Coordinates of N, CA and C in Angstrom, one line a residue:
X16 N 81.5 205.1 58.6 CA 80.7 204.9 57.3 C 81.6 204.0 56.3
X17 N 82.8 204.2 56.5 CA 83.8 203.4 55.4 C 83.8 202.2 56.1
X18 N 84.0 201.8 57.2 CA 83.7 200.4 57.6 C 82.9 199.6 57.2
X19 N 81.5 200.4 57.6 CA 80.3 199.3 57.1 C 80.1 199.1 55.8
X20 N 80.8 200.4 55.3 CA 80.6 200.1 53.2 C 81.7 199.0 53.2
X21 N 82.9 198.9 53.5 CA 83.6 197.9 53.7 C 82.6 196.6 53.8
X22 N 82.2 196.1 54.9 CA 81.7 194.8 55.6 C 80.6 194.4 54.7
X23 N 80.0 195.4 53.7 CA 78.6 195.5 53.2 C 79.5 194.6 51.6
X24 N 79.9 195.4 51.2 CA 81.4 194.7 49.9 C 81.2 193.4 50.4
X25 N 82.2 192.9 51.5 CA 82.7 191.7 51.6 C 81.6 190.8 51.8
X26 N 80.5 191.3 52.4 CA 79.4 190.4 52.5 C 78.7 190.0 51.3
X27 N 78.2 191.1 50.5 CA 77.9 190.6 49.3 C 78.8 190.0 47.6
X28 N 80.1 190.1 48.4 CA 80.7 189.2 47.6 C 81.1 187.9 48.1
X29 N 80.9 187.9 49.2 CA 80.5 186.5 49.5 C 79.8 185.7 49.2
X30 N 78.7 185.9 48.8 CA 77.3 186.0 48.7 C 77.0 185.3 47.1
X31 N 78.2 186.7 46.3 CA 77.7 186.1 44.6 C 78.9 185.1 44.6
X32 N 79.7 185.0 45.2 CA 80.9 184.3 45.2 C 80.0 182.2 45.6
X33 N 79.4 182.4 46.7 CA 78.4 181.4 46.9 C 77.2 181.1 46.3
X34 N 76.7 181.9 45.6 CA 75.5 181.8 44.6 C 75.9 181.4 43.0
X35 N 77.4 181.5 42.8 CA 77.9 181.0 42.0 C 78.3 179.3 41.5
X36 N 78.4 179.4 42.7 CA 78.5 177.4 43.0 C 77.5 176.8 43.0
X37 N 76.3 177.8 43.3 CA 74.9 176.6 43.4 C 74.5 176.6 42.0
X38 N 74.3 175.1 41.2 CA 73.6 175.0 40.0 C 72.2 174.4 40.6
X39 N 71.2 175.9 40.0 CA 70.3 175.3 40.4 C 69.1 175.5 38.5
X40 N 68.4 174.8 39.1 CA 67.3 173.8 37.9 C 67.4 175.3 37.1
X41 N 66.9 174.7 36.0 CA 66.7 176.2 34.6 C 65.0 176.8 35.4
X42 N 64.5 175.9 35.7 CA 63.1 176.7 36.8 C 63.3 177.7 37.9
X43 N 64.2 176.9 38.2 CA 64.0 177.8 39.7 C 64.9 179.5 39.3
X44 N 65.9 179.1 38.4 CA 66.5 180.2 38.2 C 65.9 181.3 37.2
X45 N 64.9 181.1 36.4 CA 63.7 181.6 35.4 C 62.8 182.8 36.6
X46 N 62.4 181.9 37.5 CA 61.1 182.4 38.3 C 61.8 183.3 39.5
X47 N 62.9 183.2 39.5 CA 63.1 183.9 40.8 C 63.4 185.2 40.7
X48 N 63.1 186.4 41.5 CA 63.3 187.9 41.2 C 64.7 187.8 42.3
X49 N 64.9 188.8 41.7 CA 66.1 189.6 42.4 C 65.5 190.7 43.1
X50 N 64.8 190.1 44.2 CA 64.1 191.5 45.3 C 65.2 191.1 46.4
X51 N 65.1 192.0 46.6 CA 66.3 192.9 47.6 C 65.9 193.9 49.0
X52 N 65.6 193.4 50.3 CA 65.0 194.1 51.1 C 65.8 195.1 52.1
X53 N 66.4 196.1 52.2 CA 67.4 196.7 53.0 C 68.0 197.6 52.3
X54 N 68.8 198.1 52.8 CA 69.4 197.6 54.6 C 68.8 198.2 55.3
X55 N 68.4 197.5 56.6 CA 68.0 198.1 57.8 C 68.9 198.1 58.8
X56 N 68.8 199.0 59.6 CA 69.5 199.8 60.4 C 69.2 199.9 61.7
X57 N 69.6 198.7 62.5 CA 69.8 198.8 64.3 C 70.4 199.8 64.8
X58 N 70.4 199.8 66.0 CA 71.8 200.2 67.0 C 73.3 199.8 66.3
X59 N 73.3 198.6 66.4 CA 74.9 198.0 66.7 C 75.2 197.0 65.3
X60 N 74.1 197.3 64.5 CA 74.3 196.4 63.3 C 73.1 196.2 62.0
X61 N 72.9 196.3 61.3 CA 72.3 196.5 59.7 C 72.2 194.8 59.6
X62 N 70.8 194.9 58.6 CA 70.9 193.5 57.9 C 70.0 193.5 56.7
X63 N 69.9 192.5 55.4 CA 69.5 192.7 54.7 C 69.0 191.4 54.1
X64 N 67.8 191.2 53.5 CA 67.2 190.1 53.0 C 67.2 189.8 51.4
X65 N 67.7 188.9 50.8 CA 67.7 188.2 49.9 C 67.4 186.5 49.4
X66 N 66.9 186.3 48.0 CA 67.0 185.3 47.8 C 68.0 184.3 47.4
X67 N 68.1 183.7 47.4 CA 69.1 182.3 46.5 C 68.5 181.8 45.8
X68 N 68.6 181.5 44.7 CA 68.2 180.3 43.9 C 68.5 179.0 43.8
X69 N 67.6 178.1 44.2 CA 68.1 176.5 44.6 C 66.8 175.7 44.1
X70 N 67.4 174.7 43.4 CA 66.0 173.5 42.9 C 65.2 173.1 44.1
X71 N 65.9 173.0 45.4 CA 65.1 172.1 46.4 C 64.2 173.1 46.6
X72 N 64.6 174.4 46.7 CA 63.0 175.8 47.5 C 62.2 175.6 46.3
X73 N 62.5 175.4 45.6 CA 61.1 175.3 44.1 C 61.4 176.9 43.6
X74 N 60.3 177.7 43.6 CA 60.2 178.7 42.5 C 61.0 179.9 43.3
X75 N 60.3 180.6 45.1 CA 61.0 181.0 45.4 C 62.5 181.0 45.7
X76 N 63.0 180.0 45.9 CA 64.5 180.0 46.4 C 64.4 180.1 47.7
X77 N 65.9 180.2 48.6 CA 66.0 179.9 50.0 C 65.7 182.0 50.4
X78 N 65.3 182.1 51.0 CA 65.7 183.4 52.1 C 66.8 183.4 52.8
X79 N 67.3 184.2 52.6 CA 68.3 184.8 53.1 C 68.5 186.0 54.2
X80 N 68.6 186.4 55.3 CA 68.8 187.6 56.0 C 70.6 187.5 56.1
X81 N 71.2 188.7 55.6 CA 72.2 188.8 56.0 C 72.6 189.9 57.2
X82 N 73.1 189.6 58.3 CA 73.3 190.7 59.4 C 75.0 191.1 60.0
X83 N 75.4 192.4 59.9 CA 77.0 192.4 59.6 C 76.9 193.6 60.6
X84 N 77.5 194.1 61.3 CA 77.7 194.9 62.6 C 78.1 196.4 61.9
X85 N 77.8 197.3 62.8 CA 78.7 198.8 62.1 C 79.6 198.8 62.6
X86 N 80.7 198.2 64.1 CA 81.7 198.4 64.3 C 81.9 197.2 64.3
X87 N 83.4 196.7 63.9 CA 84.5 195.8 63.8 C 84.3 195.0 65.4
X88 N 84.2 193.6 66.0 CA 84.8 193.0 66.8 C 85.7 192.5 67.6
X89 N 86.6 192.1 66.3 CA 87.7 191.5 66.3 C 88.4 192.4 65.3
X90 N 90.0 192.0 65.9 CA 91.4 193.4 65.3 C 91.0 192.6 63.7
X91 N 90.8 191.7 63.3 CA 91.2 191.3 62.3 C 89.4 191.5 60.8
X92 N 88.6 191.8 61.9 CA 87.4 192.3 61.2 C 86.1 192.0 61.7
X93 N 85.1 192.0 61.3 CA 83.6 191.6 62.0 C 83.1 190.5 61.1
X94 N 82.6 189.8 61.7 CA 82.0 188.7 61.2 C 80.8 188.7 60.3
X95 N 79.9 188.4 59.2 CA 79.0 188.6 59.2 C 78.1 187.1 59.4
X96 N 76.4 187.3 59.7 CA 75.6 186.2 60.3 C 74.8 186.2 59.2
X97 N 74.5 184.9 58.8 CA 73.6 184.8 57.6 C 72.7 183.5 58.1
X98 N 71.0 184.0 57.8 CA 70.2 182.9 58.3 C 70.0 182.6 57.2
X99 N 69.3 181.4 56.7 CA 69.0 181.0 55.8 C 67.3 180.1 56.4

């Protein structure tokens, strides 16, 4: 349970960490909700859907699914998979 609260942190501060750098239009960032779908819960891994805010998507912004494992991979941590 501490791991994936772990993996879940680092993902989403990756996240605002990258959504920070996008300057996107005074529109696109007005119109867009902060809806938030998840987490859902596999077998071997959780994932969660969000938007970004970006001038090129227009009003919605990009989609996002982010997907991060409940056990670790590698000694050094688990990766997480982001579609866009």
């Amino acid at each position: 349970m501490r791991t994936r609260f772990v993996y879940v942190l680092l993902a989403l501060t990756f996240t605002l960490i990258f959504s920070t750098y996008i300057s996107p239009s005074s529109s696109a960032s007005s119109s867009i909700n902060n809806v938030e779908y998840g987490p859902y819960i596999l077998d071997k891994c959780s994932y969660v859907y969000f938007w970004v805010p970006c001038e090129a998507a227009g009003e919605t912004g990009i989609a996002v699914r982010m997907i991060y494992p409940h056990e670790p991979r590698y000694s050094e941590g688990a990766p997480v998979v982001v579609y866009v």
